[in-house]
Short mmCIF file of N, CA and C in Angstrom, two decimals:
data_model
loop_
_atom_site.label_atom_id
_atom_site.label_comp_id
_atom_site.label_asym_id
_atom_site.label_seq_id
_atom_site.Cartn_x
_atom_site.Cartn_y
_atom_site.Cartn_z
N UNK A 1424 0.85 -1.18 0.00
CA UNK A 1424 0.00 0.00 0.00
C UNK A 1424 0.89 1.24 0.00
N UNK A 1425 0.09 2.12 -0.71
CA UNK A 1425 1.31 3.40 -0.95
C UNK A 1425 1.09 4.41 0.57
N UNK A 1426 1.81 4.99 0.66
CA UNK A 1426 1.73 5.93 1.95
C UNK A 1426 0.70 7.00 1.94
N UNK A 1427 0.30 7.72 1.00
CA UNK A 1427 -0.86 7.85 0.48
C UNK A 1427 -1.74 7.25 1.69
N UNK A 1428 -1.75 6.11 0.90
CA UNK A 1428 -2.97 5.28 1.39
C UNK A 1428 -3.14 5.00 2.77
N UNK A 1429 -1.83 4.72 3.24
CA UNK A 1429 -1.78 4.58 5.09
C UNK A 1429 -2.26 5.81 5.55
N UNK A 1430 -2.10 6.95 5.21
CA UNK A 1430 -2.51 8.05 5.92
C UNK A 1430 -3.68 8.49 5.89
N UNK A 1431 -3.96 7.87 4.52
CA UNK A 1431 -5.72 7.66 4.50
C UNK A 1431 -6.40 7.19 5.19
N UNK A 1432 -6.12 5.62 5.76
CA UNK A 1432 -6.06 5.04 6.26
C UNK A 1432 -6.72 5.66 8.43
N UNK A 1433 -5.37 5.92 8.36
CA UNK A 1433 -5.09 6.51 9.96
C UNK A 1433 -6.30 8.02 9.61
N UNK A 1434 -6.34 8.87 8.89
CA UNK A 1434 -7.53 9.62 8.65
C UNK A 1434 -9.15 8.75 8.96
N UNK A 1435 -9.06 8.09 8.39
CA UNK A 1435 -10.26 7.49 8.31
C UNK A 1435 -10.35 6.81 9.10
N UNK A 1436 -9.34 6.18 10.22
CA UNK A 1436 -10.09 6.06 11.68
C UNK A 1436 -10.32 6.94 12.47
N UNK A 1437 -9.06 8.01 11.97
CA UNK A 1437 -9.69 9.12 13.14
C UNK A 1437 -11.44 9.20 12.98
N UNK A 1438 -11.15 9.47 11.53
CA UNK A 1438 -12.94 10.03 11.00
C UNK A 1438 -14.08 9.09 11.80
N UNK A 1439 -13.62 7.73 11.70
CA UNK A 1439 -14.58 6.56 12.34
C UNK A 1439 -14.96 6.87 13.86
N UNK A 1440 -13.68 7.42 14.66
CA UNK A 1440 -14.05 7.43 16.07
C UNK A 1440 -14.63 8.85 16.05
N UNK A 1441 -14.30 9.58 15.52
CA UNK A 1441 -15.03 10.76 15.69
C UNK A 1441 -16.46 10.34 15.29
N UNK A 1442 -16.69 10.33 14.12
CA UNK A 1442 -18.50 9.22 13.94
C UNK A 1442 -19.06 9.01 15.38
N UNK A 1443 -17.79 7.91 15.37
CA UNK A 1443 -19.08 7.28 16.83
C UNK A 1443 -19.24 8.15 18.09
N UNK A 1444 -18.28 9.24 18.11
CA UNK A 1444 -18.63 10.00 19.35
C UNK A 1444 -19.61 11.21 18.88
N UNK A 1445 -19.86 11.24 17.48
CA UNK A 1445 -20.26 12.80 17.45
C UNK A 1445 -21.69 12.31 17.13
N UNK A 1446 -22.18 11.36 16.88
CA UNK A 1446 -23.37 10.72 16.88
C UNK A 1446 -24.11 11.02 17.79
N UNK A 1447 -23.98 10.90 19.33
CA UNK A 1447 -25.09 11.38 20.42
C UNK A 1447 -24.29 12.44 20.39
N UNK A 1448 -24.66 13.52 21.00
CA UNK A 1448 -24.30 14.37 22.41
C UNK A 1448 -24.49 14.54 23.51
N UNK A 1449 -24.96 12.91 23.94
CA UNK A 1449 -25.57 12.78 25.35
C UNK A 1449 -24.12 11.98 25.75
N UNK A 1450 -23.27 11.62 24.93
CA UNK A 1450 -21.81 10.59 25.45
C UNK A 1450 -21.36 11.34 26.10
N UNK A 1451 -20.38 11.09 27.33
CA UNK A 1451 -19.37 11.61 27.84
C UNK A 1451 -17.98 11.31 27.13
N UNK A 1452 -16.84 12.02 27.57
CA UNK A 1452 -15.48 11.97 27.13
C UNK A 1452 -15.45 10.71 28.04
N UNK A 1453 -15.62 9.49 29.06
CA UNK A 1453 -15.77 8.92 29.55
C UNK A 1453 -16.20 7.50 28.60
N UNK A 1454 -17.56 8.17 28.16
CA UNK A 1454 -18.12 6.95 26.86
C UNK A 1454 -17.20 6.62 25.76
N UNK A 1455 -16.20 7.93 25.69
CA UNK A 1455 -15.96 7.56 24.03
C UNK A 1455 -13.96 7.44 24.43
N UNK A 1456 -13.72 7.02 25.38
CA UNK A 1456 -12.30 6.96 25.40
C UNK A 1456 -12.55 5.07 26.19
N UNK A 1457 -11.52 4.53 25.48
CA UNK A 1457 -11.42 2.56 25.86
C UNK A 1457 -9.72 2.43 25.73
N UNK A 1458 -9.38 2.07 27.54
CA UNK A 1458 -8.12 1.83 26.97
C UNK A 1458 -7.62 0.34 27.13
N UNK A 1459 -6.85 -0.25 26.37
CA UNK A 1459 -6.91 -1.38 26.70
C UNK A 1459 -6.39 -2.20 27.64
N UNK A 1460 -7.45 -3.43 28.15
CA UNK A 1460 -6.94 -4.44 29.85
C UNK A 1460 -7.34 -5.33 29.45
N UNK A 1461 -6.13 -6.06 30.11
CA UNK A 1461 -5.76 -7.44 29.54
C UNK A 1461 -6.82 -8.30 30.41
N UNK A 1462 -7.22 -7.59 31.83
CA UNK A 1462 -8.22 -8.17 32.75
C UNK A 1462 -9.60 -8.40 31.72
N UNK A 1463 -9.57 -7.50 30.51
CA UNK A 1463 -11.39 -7.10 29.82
C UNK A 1463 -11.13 -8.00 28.39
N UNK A 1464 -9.89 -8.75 28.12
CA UNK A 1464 -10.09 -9.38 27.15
C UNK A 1464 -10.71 -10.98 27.26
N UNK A 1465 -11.13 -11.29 25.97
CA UNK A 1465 -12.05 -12.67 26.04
C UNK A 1465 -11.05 -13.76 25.27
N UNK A 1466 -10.58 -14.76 25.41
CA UNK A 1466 -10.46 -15.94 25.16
C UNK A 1466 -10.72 -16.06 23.97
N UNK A 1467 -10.63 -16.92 23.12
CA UNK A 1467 -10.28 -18.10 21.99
C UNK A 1467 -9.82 -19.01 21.85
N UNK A 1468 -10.11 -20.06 21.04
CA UNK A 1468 -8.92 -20.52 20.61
C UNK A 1468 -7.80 -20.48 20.26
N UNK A 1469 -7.62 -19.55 19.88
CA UNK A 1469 -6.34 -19.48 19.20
C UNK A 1469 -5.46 -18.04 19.96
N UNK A 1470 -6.15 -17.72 20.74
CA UNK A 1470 -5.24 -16.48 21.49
C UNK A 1470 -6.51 -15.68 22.21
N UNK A 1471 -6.95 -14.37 21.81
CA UNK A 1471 -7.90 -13.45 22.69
C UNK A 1471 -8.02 -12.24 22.25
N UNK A 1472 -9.15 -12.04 22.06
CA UNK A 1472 -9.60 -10.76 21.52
C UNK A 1472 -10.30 -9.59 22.46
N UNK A 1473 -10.33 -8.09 22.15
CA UNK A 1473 -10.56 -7.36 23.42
C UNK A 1473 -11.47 -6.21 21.90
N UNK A 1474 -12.40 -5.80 22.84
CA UNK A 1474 -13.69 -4.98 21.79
C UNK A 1474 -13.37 -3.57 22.49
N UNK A 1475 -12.79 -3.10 21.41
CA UNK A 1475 -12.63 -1.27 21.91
C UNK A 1475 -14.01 -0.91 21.53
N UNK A 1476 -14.72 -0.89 20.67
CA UNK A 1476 -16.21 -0.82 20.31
C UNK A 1476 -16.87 -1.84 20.36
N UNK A 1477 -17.59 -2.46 20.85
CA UNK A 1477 -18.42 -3.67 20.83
C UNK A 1477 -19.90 -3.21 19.94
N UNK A 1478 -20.67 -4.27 19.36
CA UNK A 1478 -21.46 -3.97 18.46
C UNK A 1478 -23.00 -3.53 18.97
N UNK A 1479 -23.42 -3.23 20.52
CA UNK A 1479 -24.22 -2.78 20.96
C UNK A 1479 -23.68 -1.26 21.13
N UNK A 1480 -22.62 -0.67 21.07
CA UNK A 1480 -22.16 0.68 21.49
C UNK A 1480 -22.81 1.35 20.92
N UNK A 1481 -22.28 1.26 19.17
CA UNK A 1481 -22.98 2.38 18.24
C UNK A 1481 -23.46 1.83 17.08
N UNK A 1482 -24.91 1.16 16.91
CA UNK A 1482 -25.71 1.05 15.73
C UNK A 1482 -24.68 0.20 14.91
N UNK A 1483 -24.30 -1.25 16.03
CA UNK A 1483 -23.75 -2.02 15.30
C UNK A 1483 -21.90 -1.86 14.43
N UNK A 1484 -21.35 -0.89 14.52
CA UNK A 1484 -19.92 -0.17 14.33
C UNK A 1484 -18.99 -0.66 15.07
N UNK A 1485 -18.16 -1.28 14.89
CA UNK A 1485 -16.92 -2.23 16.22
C UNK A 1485 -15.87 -1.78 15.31
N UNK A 1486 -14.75 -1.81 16.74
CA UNK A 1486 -13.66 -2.25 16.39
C UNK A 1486 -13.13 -3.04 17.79
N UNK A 1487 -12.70 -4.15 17.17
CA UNK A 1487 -11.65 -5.37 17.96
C UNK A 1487 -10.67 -5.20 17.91
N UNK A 1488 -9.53 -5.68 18.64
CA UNK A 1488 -8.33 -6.27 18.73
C UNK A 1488 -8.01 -7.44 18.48
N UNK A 1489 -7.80 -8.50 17.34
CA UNK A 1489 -7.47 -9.57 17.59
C UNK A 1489 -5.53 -10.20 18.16
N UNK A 1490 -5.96 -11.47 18.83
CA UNK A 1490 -4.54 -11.43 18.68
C UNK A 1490 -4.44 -13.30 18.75
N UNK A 1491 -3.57 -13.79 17.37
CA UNK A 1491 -3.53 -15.05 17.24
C UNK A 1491 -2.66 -15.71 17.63
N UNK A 1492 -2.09 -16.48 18.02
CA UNK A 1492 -0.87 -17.49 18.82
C UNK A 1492 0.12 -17.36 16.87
N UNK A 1493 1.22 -18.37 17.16
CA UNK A 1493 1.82 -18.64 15.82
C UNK A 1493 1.06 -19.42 15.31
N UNK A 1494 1.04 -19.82 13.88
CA UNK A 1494 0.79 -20.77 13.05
C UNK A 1494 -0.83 -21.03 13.29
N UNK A 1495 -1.52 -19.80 13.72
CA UNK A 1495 -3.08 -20.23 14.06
C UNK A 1495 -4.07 -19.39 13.20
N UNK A 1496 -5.18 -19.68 12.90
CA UNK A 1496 -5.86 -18.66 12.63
C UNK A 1496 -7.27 -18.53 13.27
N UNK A 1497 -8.06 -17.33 13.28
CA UNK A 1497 -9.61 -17.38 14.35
C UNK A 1497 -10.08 -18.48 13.18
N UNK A 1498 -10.73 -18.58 11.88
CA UNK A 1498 -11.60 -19.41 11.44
C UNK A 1498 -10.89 -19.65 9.87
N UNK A 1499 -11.97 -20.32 9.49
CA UNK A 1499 -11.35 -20.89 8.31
C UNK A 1499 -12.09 -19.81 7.02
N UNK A 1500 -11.21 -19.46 6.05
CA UNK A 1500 -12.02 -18.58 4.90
C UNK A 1500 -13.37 -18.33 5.21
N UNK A 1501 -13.92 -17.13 4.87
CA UNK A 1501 -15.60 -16.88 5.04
C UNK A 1501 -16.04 -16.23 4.29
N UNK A 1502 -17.59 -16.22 4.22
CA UNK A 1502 -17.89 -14.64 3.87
C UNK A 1502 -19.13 -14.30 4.30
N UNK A 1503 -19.27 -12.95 4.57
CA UNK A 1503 -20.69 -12.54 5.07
C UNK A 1503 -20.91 -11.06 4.10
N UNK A 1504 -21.82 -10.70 4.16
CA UNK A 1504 -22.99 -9.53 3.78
C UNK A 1504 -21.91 -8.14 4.18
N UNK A 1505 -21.40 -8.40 5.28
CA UNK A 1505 -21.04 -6.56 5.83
C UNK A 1505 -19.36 -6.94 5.60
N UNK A 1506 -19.27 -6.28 4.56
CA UNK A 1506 -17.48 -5.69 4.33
C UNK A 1506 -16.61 -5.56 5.61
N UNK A 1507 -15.34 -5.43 5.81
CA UNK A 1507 -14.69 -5.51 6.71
C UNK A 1507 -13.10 -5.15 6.76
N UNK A 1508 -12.70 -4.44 7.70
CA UNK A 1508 -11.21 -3.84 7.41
C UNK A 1508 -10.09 -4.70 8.24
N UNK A 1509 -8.77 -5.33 8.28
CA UNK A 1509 -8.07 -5.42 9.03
C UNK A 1509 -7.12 -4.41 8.97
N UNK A 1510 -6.20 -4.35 9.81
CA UNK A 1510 -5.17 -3.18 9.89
C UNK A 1510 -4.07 -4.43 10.89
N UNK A 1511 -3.20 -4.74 10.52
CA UNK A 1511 -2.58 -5.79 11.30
C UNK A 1511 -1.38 -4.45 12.21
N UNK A 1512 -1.05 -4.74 13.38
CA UNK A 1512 -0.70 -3.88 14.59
C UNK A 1512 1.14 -4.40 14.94
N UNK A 1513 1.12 -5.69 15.08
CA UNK A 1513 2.06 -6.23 15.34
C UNK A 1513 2.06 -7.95 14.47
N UNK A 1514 3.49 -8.22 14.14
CA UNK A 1514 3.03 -9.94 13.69
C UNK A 1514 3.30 -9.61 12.03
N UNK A 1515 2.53 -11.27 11.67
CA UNK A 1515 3.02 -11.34 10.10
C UNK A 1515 1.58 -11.82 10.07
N UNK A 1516 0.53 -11.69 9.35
CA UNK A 1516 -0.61 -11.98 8.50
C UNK A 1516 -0.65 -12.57 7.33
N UNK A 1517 -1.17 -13.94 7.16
CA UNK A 1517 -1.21 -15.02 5.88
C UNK A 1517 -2.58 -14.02 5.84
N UNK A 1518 -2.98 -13.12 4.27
CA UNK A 1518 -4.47 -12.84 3.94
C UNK A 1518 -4.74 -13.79 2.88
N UNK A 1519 -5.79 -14.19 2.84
CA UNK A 1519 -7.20 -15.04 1.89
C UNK A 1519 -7.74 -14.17 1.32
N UNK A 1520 -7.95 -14.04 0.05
CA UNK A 1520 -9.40 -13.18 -0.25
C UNK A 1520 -9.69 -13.90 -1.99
N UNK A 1521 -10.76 -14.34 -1.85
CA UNK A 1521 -11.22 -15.23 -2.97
C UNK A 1521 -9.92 -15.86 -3.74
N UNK A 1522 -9.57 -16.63 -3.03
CA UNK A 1522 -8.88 -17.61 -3.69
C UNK A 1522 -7.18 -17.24 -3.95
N UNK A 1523 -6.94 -16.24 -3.48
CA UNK A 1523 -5.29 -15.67 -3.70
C UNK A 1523 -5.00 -15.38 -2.06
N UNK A 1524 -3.02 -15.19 -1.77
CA UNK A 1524 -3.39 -15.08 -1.08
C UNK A 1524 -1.98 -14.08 -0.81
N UNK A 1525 -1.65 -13.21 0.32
CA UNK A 1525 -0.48 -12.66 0.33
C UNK A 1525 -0.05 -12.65 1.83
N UNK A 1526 0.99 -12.27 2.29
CA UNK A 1526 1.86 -12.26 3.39
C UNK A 1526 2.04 -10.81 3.73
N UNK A 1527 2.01 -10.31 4.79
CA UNK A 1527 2.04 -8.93 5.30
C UNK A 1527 2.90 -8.93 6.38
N UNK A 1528 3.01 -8.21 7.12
CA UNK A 1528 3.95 -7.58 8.10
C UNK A 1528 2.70 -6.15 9.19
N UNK A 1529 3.20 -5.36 9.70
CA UNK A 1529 2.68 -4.49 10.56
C UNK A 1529 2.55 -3.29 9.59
N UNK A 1530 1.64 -2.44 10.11
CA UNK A 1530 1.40 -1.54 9.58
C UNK A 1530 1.11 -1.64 8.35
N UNK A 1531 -0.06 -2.41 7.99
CA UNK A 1531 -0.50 -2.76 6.55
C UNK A 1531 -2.41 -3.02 6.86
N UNK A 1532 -2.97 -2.66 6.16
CA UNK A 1532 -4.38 -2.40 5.93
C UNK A 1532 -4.56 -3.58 5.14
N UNK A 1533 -5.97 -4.28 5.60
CA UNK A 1533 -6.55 -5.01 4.06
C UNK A 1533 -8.20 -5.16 4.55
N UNK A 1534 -8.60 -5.13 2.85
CA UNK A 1534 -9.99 -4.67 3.10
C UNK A 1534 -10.71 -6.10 2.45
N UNK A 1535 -12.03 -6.52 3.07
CA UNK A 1535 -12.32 -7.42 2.51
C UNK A 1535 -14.27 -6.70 2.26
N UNK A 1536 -14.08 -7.08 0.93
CA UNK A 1536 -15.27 -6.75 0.20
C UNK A 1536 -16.77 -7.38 0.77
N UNK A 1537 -17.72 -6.73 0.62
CA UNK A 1537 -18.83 -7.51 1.26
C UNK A 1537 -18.97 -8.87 0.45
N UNK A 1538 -19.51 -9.79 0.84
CA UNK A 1538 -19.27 -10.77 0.26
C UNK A 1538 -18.23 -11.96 -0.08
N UNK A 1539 -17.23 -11.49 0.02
CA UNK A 1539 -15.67 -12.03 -0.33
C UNK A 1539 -15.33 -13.08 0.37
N UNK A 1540 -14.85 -14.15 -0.09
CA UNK A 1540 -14.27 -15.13 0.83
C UNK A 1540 -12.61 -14.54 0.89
N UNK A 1541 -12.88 -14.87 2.50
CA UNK A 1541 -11.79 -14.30 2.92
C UNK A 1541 -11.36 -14.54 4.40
N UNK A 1542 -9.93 -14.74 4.76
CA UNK A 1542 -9.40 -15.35 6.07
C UNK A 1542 -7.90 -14.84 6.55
N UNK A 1543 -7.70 -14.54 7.71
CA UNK A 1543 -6.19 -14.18 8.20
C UNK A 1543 -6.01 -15.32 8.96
N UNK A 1544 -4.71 -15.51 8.64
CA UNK A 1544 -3.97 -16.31 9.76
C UNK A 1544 -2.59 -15.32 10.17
N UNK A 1545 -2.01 -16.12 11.33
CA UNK A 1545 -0.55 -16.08 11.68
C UNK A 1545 0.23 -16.55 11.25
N UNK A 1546 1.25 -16.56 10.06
CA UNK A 1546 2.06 -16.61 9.24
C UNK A 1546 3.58 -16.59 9.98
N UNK A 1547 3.61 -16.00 10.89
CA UNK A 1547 5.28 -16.01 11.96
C UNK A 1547 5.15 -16.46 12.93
N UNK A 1548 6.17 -16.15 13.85
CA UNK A 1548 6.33 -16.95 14.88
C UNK A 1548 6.37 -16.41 16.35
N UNK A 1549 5.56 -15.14 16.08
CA UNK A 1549 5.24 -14.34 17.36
C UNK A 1549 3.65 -14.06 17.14
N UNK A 1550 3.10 -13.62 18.17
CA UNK A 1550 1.93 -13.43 18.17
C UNK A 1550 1.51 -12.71 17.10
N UNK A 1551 0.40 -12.76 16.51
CA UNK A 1551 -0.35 -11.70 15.01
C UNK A 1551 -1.60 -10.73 16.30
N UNK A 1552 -1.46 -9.50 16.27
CA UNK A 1552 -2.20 -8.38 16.89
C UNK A 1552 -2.91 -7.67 15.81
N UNK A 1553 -3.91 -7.68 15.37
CA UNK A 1553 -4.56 -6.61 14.15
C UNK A 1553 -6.22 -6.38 14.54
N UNK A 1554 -6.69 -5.30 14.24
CA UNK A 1554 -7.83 -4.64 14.28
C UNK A 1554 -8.40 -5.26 13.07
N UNK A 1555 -9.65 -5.14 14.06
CA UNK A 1555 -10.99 -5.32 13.02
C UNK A 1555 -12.02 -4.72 13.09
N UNK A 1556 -12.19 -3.73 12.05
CA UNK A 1556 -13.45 -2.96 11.83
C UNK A 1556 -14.20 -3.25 11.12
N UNK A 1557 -15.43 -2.98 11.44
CA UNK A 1557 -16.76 -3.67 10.80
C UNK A 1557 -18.08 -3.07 11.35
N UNK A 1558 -19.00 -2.93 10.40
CA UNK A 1558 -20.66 -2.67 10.72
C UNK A 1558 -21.52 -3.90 10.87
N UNK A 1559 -21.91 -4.14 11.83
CA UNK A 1559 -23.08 -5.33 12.11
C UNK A 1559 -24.04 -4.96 11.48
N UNK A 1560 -25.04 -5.76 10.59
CA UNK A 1560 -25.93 -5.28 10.09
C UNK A 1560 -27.20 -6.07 11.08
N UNK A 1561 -28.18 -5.34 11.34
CA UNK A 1561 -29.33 -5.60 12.61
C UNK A 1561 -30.06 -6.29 11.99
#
């Protein structure tokens, strides 16, 4: 991805969290700040994930933390209805997306189309840490 694009990128989450806070004006600076504890994360198989947005917050809008052991991945290829962003944080990412597939590193974005079969794994040999943004559809 060109740098361009990363900064687009980091724009357009700012833009996202701003969304979800500027949506009510009944939130507090309280509602709209999540920092992360390792006490508030949930389990997996394959390592543990922690919801900076969970999908009751705001009209279905999340963002997660995933984080996978080596050589693991959360599920096997998928696809659903609501499009979806990773942004991998730390780690190496095996991506899926209809049938191809590529190897990443940190600080790399990938977008998976509504519909798309598509899957991350852990590709190295330290933990894989990457965000996941997404709209629940109700």
């Amino acid at each position: 991805m060109k740098r361009g694009a990363q900064m687009f990128l980091f724009g357009g989450l700012f833009f996202v969290v701003q969304m979800l806070c500027a949506q009510e004006t009944s939130f507090t600076i309280e509602d709209c700040v999540n920092t992360f504890s390792k006490d508030q994360t949930v389990s997996t198989k394959v390592g543990y994930q922690y919801w900076f947005v969970d999908k009751d917050f705001l009209d279905g809008r999340t963002i997660k933390m995933s984080v996978v052991a080596p050589g693991k991945s959360t599920h096997a290829p998928h696809k659903h209805v609501e499009d979806e962003f990773f942004y991998v944080l730390e780690g190496t990412a095996r991506f899926h997306l209809n049938g191809k597939e590529v190897v990443v590193g940190a600080n790399t974005s990938l977008y998976c189309p509504s519909n798309s079969m598509h899957g991350i794994s852990n590709a190295g040999d330290t933990e894989l840490k990457y965000l996941v943004i997404k709209k629940y559809e109700k």
